[in-house]
Short mmCIF file of C-alpha atoms and ligand atoms in Angstrom, two decimals:
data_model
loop_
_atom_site.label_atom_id
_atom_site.label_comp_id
_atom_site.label_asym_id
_atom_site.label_seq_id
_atom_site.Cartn_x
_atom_site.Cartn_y
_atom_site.Cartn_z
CA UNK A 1 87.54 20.74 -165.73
CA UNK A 2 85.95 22.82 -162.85
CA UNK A 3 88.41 25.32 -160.72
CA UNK A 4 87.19 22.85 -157.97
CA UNK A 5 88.11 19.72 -159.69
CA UNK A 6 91.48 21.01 -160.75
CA UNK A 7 92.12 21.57 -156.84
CA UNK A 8 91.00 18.66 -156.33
CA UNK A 9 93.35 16.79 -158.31
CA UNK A 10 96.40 18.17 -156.64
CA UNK A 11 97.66 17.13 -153.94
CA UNK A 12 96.38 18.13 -150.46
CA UNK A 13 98.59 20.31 -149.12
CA UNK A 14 98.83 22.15 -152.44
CA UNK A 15 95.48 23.21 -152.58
CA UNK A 16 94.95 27.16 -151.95
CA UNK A 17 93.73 26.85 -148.70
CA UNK A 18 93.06 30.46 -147.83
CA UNK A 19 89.85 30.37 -151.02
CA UNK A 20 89.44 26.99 -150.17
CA UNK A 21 87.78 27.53 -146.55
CA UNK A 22 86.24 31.25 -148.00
CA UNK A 23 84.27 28.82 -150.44
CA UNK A 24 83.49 25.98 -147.81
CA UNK A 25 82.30 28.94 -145.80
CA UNK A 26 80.45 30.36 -149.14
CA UNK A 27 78.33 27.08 -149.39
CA UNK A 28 77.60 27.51 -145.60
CA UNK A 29 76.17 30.91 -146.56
CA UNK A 30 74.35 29.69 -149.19
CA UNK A 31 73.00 26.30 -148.03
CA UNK A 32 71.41 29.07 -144.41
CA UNK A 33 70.31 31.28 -147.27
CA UNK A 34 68.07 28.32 -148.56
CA UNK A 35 66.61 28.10 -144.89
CA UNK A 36 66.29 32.06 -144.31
CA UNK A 37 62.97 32.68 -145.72
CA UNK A 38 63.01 35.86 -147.32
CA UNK A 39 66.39 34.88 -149.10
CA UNK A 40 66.45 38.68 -150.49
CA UNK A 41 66.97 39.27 -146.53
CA UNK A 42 70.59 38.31 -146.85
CA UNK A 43 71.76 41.72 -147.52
CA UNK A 44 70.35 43.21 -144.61
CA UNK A 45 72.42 44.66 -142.06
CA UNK A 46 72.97 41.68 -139.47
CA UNK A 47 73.61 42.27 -135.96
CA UNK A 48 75.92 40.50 -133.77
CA UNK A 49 74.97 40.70 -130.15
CA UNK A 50 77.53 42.88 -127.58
CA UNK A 51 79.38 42.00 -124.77
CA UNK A 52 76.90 41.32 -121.68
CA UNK A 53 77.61 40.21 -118.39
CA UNK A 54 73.83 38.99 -118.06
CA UNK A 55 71.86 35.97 -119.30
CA UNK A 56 68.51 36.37 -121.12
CA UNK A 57 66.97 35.16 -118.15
CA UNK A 58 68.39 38.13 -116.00
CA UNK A 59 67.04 40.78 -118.44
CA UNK A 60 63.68 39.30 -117.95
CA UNK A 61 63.90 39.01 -113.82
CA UNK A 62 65.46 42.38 -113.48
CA UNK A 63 62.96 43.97 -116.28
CA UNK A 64 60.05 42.56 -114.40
CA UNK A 65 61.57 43.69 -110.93
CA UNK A 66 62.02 47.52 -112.59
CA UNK A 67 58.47 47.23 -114.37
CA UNK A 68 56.99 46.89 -111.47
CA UNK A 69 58.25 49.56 -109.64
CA UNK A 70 57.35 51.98 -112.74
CA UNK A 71 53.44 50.35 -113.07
CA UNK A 72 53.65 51.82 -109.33
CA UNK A 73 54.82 55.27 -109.91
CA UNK A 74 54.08 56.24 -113.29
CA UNK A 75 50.06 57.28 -113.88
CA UNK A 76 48.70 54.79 -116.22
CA UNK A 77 46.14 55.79 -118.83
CA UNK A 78 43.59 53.22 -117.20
CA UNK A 79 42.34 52.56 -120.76
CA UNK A 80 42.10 48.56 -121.52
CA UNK A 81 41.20 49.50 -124.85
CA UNK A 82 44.43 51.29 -125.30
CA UNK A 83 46.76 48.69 -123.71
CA UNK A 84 44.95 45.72 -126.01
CA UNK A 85 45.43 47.66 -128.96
CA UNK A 86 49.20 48.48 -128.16
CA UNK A 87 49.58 44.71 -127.01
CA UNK A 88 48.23 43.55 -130.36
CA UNK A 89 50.03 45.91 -132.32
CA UNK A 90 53.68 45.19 -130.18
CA UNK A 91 53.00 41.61 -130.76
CA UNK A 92 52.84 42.12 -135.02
CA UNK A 93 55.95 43.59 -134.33
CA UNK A 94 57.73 40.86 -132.55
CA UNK A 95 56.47 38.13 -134.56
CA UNK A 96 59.45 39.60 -137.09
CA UNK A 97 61.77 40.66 -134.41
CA UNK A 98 65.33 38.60 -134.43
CA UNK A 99 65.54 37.25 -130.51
CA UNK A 100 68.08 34.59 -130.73
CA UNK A 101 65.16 31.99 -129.99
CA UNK A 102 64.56 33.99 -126.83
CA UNK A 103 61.18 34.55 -125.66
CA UNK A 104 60.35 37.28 -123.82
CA UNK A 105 57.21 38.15 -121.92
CA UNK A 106 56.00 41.06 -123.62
CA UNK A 107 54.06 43.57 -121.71
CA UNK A 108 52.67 46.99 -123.34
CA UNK A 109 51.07 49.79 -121.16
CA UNK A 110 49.74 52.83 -121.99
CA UNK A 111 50.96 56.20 -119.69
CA UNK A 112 48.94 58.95 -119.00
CA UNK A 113 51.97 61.51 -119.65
CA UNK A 114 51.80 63.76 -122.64
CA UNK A 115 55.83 64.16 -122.81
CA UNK A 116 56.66 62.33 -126.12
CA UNK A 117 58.94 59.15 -124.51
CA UNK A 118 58.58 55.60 -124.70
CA UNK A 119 60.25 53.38 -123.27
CA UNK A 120 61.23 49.31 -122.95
CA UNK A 121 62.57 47.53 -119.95
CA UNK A 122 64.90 44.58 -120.40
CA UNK A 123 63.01 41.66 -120.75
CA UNK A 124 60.03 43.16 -122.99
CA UNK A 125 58.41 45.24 -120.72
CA UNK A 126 57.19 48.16 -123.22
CA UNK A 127 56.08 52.05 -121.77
CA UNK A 128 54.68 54.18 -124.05
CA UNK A 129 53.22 57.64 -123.27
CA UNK A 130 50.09 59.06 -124.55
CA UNK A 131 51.86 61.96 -126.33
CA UNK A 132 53.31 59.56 -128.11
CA UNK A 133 50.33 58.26 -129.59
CA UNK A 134 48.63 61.85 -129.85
CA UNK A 135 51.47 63.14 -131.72
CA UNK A 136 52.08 60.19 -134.50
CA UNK A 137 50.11 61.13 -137.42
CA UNK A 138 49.53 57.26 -138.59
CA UNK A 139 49.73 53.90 -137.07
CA UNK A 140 53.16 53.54 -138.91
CA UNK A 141 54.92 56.06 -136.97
CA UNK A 142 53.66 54.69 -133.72
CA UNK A 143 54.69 51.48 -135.04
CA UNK A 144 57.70 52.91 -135.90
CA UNK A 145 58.74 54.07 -132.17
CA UNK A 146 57.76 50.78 -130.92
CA UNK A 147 59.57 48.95 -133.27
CA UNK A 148 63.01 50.68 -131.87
CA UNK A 149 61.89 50.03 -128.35
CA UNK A 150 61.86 46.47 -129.40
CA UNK A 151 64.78 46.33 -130.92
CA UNK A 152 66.70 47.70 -127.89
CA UNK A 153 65.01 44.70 -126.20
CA UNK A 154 65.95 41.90 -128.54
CA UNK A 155 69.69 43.68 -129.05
CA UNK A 156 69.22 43.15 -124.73
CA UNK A 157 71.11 47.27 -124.54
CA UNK A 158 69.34 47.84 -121.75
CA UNK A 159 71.98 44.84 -119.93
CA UNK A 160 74.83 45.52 -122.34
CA UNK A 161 74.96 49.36 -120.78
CA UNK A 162 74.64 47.80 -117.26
CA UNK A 163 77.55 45.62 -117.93
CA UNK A 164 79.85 48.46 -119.44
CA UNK A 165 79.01 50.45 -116.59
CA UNK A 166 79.74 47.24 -113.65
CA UNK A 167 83.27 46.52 -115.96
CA UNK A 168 84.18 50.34 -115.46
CA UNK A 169 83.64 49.85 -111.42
CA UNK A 170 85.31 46.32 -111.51
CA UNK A 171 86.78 46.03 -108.07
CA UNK A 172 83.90 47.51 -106.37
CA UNK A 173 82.72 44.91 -104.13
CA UNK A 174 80.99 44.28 -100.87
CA UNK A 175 81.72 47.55 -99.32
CA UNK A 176 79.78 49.54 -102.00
CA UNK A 177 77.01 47.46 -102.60
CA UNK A 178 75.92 46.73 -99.00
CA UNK A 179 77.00 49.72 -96.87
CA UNK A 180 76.28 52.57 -99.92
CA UNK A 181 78.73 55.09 -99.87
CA UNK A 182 80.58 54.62 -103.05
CA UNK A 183 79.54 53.37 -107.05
CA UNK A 184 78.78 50.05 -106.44
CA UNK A 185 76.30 50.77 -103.83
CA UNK A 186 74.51 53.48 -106.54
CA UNK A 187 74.59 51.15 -109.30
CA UNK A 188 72.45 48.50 -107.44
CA UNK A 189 70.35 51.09 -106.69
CA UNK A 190 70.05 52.06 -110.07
CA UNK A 191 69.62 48.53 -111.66
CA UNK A 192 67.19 47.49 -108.59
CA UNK A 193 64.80 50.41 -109.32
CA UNK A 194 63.13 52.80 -111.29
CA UNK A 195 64.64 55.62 -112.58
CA UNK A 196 64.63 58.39 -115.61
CA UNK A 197 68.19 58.17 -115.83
CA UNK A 198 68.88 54.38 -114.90
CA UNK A 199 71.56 52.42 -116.56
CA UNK A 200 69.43 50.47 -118.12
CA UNK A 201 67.62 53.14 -120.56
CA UNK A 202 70.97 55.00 -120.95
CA UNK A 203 71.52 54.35 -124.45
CA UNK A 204 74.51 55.13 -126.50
CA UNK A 205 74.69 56.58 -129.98
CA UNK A 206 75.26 53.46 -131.71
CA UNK A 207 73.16 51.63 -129.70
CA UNK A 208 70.60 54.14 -131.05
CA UNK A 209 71.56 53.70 -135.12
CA UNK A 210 71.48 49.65 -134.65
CA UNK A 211 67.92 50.04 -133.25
CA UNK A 212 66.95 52.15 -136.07
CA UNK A 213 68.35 49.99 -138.22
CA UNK A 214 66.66 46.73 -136.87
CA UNK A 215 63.24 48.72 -136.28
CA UNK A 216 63.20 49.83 -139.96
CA UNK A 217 63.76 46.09 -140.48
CA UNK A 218 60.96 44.82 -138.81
CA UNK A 219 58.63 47.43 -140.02
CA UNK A 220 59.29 46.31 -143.52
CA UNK A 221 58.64 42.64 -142.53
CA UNK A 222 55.53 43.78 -140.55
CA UNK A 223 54.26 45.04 -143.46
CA UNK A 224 54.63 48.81 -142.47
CA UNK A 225 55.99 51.41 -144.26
CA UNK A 226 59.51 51.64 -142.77
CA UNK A 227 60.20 55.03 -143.99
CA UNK A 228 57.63 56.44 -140.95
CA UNK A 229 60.57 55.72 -139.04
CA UNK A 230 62.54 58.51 -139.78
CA UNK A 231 59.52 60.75 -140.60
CA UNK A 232 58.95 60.38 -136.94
CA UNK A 233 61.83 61.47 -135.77
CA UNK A 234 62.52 64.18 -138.21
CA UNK A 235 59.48 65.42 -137.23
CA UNK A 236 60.46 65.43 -133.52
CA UNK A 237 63.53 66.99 -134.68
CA UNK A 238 61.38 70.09 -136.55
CA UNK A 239 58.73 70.60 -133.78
CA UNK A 240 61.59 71.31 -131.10
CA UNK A 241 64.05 73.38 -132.76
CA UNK A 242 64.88 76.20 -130.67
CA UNK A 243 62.56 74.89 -128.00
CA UNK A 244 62.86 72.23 -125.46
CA UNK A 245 63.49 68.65 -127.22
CA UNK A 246 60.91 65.79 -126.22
CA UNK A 247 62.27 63.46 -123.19
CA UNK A 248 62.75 60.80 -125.82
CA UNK A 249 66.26 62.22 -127.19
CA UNK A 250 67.45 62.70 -123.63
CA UNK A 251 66.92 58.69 -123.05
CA UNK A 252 67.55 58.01 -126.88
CA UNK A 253 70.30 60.44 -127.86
CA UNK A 254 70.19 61.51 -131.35
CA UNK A 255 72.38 59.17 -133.74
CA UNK A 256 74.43 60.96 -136.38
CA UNK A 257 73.02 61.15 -139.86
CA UNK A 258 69.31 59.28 -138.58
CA UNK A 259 67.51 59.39 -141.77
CA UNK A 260 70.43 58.65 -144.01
CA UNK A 261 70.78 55.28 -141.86
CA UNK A 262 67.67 54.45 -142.52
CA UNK A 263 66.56 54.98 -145.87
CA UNK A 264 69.92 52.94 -146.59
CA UNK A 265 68.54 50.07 -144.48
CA UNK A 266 65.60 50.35 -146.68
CA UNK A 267 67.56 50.38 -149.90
CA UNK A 268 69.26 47.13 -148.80
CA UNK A 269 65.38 45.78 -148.04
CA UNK A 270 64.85 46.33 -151.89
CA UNK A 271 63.93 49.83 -151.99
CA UNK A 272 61.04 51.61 -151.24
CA UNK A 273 58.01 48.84 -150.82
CA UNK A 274 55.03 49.74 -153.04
CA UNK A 275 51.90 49.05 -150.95
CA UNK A 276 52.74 49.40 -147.60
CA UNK A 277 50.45 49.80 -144.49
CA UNK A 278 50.65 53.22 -143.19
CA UNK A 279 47.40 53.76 -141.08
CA UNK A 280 44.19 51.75 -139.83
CA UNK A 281 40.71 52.98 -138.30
CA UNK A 282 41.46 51.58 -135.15
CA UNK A 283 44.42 53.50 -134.82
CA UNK A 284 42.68 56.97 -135.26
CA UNK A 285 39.95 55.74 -132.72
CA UNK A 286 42.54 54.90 -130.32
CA UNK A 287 44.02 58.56 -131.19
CA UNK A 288 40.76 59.82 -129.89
CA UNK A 289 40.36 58.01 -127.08
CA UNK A 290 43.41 58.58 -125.83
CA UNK A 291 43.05 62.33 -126.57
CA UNK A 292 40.04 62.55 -124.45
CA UNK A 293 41.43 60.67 -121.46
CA UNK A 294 41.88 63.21 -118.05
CA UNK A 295 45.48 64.98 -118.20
CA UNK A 296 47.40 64.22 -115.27
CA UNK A 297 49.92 66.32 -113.73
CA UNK A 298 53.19 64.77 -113.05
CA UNK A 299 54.18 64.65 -109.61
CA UNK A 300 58.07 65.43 -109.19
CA UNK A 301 59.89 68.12 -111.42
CA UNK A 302 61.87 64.89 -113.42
CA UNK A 303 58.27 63.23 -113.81
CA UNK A 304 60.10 60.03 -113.51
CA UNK A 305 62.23 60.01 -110.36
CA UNK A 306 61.78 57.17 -108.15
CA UNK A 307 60.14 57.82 -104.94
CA UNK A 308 61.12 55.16 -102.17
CA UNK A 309 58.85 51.59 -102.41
CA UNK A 310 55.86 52.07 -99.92
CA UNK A 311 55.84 49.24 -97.37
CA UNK A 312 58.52 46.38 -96.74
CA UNK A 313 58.98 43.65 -99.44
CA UNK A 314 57.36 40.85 -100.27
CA UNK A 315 57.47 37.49 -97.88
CA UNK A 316 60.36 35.67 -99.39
CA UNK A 317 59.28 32.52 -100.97
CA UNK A 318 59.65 29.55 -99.98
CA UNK A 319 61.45 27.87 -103.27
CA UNK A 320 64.70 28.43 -104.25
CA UNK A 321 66.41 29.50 -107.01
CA UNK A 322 70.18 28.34 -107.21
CA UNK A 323 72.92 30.59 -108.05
CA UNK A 324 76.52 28.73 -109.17
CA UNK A 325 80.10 30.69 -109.23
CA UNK A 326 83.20 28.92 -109.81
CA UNK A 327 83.98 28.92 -105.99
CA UNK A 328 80.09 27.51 -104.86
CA UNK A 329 76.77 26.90 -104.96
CA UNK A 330 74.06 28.75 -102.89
CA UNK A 331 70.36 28.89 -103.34
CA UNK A 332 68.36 31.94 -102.82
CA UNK A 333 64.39 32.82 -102.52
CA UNK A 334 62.98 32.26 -105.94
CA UNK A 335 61.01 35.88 -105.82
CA UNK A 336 64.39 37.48 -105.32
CA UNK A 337 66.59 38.96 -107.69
CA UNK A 338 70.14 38.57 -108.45
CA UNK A 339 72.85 41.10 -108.85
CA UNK A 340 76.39 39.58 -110.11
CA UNK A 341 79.19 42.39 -109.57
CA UNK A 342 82.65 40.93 -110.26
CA UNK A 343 84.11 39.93 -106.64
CA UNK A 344 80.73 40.07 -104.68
CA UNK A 345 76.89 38.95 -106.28
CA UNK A 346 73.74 40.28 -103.52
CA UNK A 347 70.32 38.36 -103.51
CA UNK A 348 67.66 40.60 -102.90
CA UNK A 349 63.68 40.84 -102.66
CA UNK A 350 61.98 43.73 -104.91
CA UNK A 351 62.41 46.66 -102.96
CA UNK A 352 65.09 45.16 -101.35
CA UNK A 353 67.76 48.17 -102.15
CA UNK A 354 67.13 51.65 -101.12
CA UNK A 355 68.46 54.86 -101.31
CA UNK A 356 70.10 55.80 -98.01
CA UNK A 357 70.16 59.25 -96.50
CA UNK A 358 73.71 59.58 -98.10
CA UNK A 359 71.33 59.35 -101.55
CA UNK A 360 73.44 56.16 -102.07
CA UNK A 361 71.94 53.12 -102.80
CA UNK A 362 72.38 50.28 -100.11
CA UNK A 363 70.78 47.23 -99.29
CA UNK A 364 67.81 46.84 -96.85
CA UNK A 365 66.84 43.51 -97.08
CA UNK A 366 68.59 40.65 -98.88
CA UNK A 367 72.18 38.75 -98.71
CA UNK A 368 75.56 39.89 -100.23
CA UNK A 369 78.43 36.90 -100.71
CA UNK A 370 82.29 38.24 -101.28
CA UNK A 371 85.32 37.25 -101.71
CA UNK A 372 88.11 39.39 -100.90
CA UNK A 373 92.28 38.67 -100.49
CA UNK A 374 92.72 37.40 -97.13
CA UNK A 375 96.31 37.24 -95.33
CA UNK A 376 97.06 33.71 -94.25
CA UNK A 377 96.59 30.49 -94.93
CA UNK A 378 93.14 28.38 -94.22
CA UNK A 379 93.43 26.56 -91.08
CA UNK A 380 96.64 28.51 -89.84
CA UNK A 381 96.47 29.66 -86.18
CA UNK A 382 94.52 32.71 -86.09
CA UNK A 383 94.17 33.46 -89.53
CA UNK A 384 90.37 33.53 -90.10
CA UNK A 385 90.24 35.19 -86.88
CA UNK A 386 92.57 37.77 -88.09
CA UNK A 387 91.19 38.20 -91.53
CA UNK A 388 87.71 38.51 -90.21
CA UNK A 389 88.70 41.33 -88.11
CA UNK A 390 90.50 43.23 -90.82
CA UNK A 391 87.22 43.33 -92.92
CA UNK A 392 84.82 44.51 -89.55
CA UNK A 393 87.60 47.38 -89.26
CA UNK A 394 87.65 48.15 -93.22
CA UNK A 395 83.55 48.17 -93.54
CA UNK A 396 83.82 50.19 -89.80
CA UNK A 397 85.79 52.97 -91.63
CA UNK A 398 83.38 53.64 -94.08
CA UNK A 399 80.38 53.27 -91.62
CA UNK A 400 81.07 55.21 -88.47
CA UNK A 401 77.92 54.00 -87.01
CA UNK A 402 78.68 50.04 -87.24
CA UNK A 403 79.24 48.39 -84.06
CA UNK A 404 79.49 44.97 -83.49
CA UNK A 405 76.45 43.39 -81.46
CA UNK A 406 78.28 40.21 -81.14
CA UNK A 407 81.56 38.98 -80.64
CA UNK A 408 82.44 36.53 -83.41
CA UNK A 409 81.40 32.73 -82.50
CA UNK A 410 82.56 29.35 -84.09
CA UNK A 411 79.76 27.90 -86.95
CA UNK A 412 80.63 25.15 -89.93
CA UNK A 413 79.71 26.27 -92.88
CA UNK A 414 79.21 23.08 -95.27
CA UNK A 415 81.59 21.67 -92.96
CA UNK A 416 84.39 24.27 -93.02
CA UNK A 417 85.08 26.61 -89.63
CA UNK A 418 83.35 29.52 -89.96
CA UNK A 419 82.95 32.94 -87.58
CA UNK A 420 79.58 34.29 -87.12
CA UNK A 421 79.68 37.80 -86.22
CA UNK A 422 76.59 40.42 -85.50
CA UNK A 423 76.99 43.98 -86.15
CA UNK A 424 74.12 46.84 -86.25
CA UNK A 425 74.29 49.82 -88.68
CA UNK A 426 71.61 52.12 -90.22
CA UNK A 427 69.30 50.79 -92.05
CA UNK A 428 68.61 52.83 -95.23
CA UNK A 429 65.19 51.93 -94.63
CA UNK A 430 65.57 53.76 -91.50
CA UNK A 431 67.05 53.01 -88.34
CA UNK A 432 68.80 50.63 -87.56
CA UNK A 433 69.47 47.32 -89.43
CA UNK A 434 71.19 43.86 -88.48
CA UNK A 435 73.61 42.37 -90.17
CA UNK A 436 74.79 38.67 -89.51
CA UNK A 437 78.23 39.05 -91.01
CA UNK A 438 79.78 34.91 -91.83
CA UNK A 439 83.87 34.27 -92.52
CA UNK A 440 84.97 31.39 -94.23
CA UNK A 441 88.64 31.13 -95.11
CA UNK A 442 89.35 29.33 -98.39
CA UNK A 443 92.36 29.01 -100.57
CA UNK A 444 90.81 31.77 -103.17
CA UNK A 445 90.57 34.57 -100.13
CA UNK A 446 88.29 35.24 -97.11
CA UNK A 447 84.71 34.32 -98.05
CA UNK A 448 82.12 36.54 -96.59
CA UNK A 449 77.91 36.17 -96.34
CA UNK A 450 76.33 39.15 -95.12
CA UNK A 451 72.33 38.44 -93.82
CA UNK A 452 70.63 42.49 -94.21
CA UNK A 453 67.52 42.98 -92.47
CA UNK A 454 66.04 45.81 -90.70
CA UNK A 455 66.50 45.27 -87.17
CA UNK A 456 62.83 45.12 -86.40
CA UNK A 457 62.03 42.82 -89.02
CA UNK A 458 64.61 40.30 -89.15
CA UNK A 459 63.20 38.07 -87.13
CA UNK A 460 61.16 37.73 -90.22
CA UNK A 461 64.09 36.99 -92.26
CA UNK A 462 66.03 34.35 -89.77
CA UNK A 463 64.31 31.30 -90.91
CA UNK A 464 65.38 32.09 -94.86
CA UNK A 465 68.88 33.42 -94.36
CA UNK A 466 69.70 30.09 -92.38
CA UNK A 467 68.02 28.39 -95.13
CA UNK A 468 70.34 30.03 -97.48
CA UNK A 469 73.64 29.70 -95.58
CA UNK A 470 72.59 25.68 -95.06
CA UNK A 471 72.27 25.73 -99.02
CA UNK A 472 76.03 27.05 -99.48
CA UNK A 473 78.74 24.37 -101.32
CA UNK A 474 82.30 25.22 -101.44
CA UNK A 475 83.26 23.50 -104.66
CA UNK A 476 86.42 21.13 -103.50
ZN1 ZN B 1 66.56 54.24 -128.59
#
């Protein structure tokens, strides 16, 4: 008789139930191994995703948003030839990169900078820098940065770093983010743009040993020798001791024991492959071609540093997107990008948020929705008068110039009393901006909707920021 059938043969509550589900959850593991095609892949390190505040989705609106602010400051190699060869090579890689089922959009760009640094957006939005590609020696090295860029992407750090860094400013709210000043206000700078040192390419150290790990994995399923992985980097390692290291290790700090980690990622593969691709033709054409391209000069002494966006933002479009929290619904310009903070989320266009003259962040254009703890009761004499005035005289103390233009007037929002207020502040665009400040009192605190605009452009904005207060639903 089988272990299983003596078991069975007892009664129910006798069985050993701790081995009992460890087997059930044995032939779980084995009947996925049967549909995991390579079932030697079950040894592998696995991955489990970390905490994130942000959906998929977000990492590829915000990526986009960021990508296109860098495709406007960084010098790009202007070589098609180079861009179709990285797109075709970045898209071998992905075809064995774990996403969760998510597709991404998958952009590759060649930049004419010789510093050795490549970098990926959230989203898929892959940099990589000519020095790069002049210093691999094979098309498995280069394969072998881009295969950790990826798997920052598909492990979404660029997000997960964002949300550690919102969770350690939780409470920072309305103030900060619209008015600049204090974190909050930097951080949506920081997300909403461009930057060498942004939050989203900060990278810890472990963050750094799971994409090794994954990017020696996909080599190996790509067919490429996965040990150029840590050749690369060793040699990185060699070339700058004593000397400056490459701008790569400042974005992608140096992991503890590198090569170890990945040469026992490769013993898990199976061990060293055999016959494994390590170079091609095209790659050493591409090495000359890029080699040959002009050398430009970077601009600004961090090369990378966002200058401010050139021109107002785009025309906000006419469909909506619709954003739900548990306390309502509100729909915002489809071309516009979200920013969820704990107590307070902000809708802005690209180029929306600016650095002031403070060199905080604040918003220029868009719409910021709070909720902060209110004294009184909804629909109590006085109260949303009284809480509305409370917040003009807390944002007034941390904006000296703020003045209200006009004297708070009775609105309905979605059929609740409302108080629309105007003040005028700077504008971090410069001069001076209008803000069309709206109070709603409801049982979880004073709900506020700030309209931003330049002053001489938001006439411009009118039509869409009624649009978007008409869209608002308090849930009931
Ligand atoms: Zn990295």
């Amino acid at each position: 008789m089988s272990t299983r059938e003596k078991w069975q043969n007892q009664p129910i509550d006798r069985r050993p139930k701790m081995l009992w589900s460890f087997l059930r959850a044995a032939s779980v593991a084995a009947t996925l191994c049967l549909l995991l095609i390579p079932c030697a892949g079950a040894r592998r390190t696995q991955f489990k995703p970390g905490w994130n505040f942000y959906s998929p989705q977000d990492d590829i609106t915000l990526g986009r948003q960021v990508a296109a602010d860098a495709e406007r400051q960084l010098p790009s190699c202007n070589a098609p030839r180079v861009d179709a060869y990285l797109t075709e090579l970045g898209r071998k890689l992905v075809a064995k990169l774990p996403t969760g089922g998510v597709e991404y959009p998958w952009e590759f760009h060649c930049l004419n900078d010789k510093e050795i640094n490549a970098f990926a957006l959230p989203g898929g939005y892959v940099f990589v820098n000519r020095g790069v590609i002049e210093v691999s020696d094979n098309e498995a090295q280069l394969a072998a940065v881009m295969a950790h860029e990826l798997s920052h992407v598909a492990l979404r750090h660029g997000t997960a770093e964002a949300t550690k860094a919102q969770f350690a400013q939780a409470g920072v709210g309305i103030l900060g983010a619209l008015f600049g000043g204090n974190a909050g206000g930097a951080l949506l700078t920081e997300l909403g743009r461009f930057s060498a040192g942004g939050v989203l390419m900060r990278y810890s150290r472990s963050a750094e040993t799971q994409a090794d790990v994954m990017g020696t994995q996909v080599l190996y399923d790509a067919g490429y020798d996965p040990r150029a992985l840590a050749q690369f980097f060793e040699k990185l390692e060699a070339e700058s001791k004593g000397k400056n290291p490459p701008e790569f290790f400042s974005d992608h700090p140096n992991p503890e024991h590198r090569i170890e980690r990945v040469d026992e990622e490769i013993q898990k593969l199976g061990g060293e492959p055999g016959k494994m691709k390590r170079d091609s033709l095209e790659f050493e054409a591409i090495k000359r071609e890029v080699r040959a391209l002009p050398v430009v000069k970077r601009t600004t002494a961090a090369g990378r540093e966002a200058p401010r966006r050139e021109g107002p933002p785009p025309v906000p479009s006419p469909n909506f997107a619709e954003y739900n929290s548990s306390g309502f619904t509100i729909h915002y310009p489809d071309n516009w990008t979200k920013y969820a903070e704990k107590e307070s989320v902000s809708f802005a266009p690209d180029g929306g948020v600016l650095e002031g003259s403070d060199g905080q962040g604040g918003l220029a254009y868009g719409v910021i929705v709070n909720v902060t703890k209110a004294q009184g009761k909804p629909g109590a004499a006085n109260s949303l008068e009284k809480a509305t005035q409370d917040l003009i005289k807390t944002l007034q103390k941390d904006n000296p110039k703020m003045k209200v233009t006009r004297q708070p007037g009775h609105l309905r929002l979605n059929g609740e009393a409302g108080l629309s207020t105007y003040l005028s502040n700077e504008s971090p665009a410069g001069g001076e901006e209008t803000d069309w400040l709206i109070t709603v009192l409801r049982p979880e605190g004073l709900v506020s909707l700030v309209c931003v605009a330049p002053t001489k452009d938001y006439e411009k904005y009118d039509k869409t920021f009624a649009a978007i207060l008409d869209s608002v639903r308090f849930s009931k």
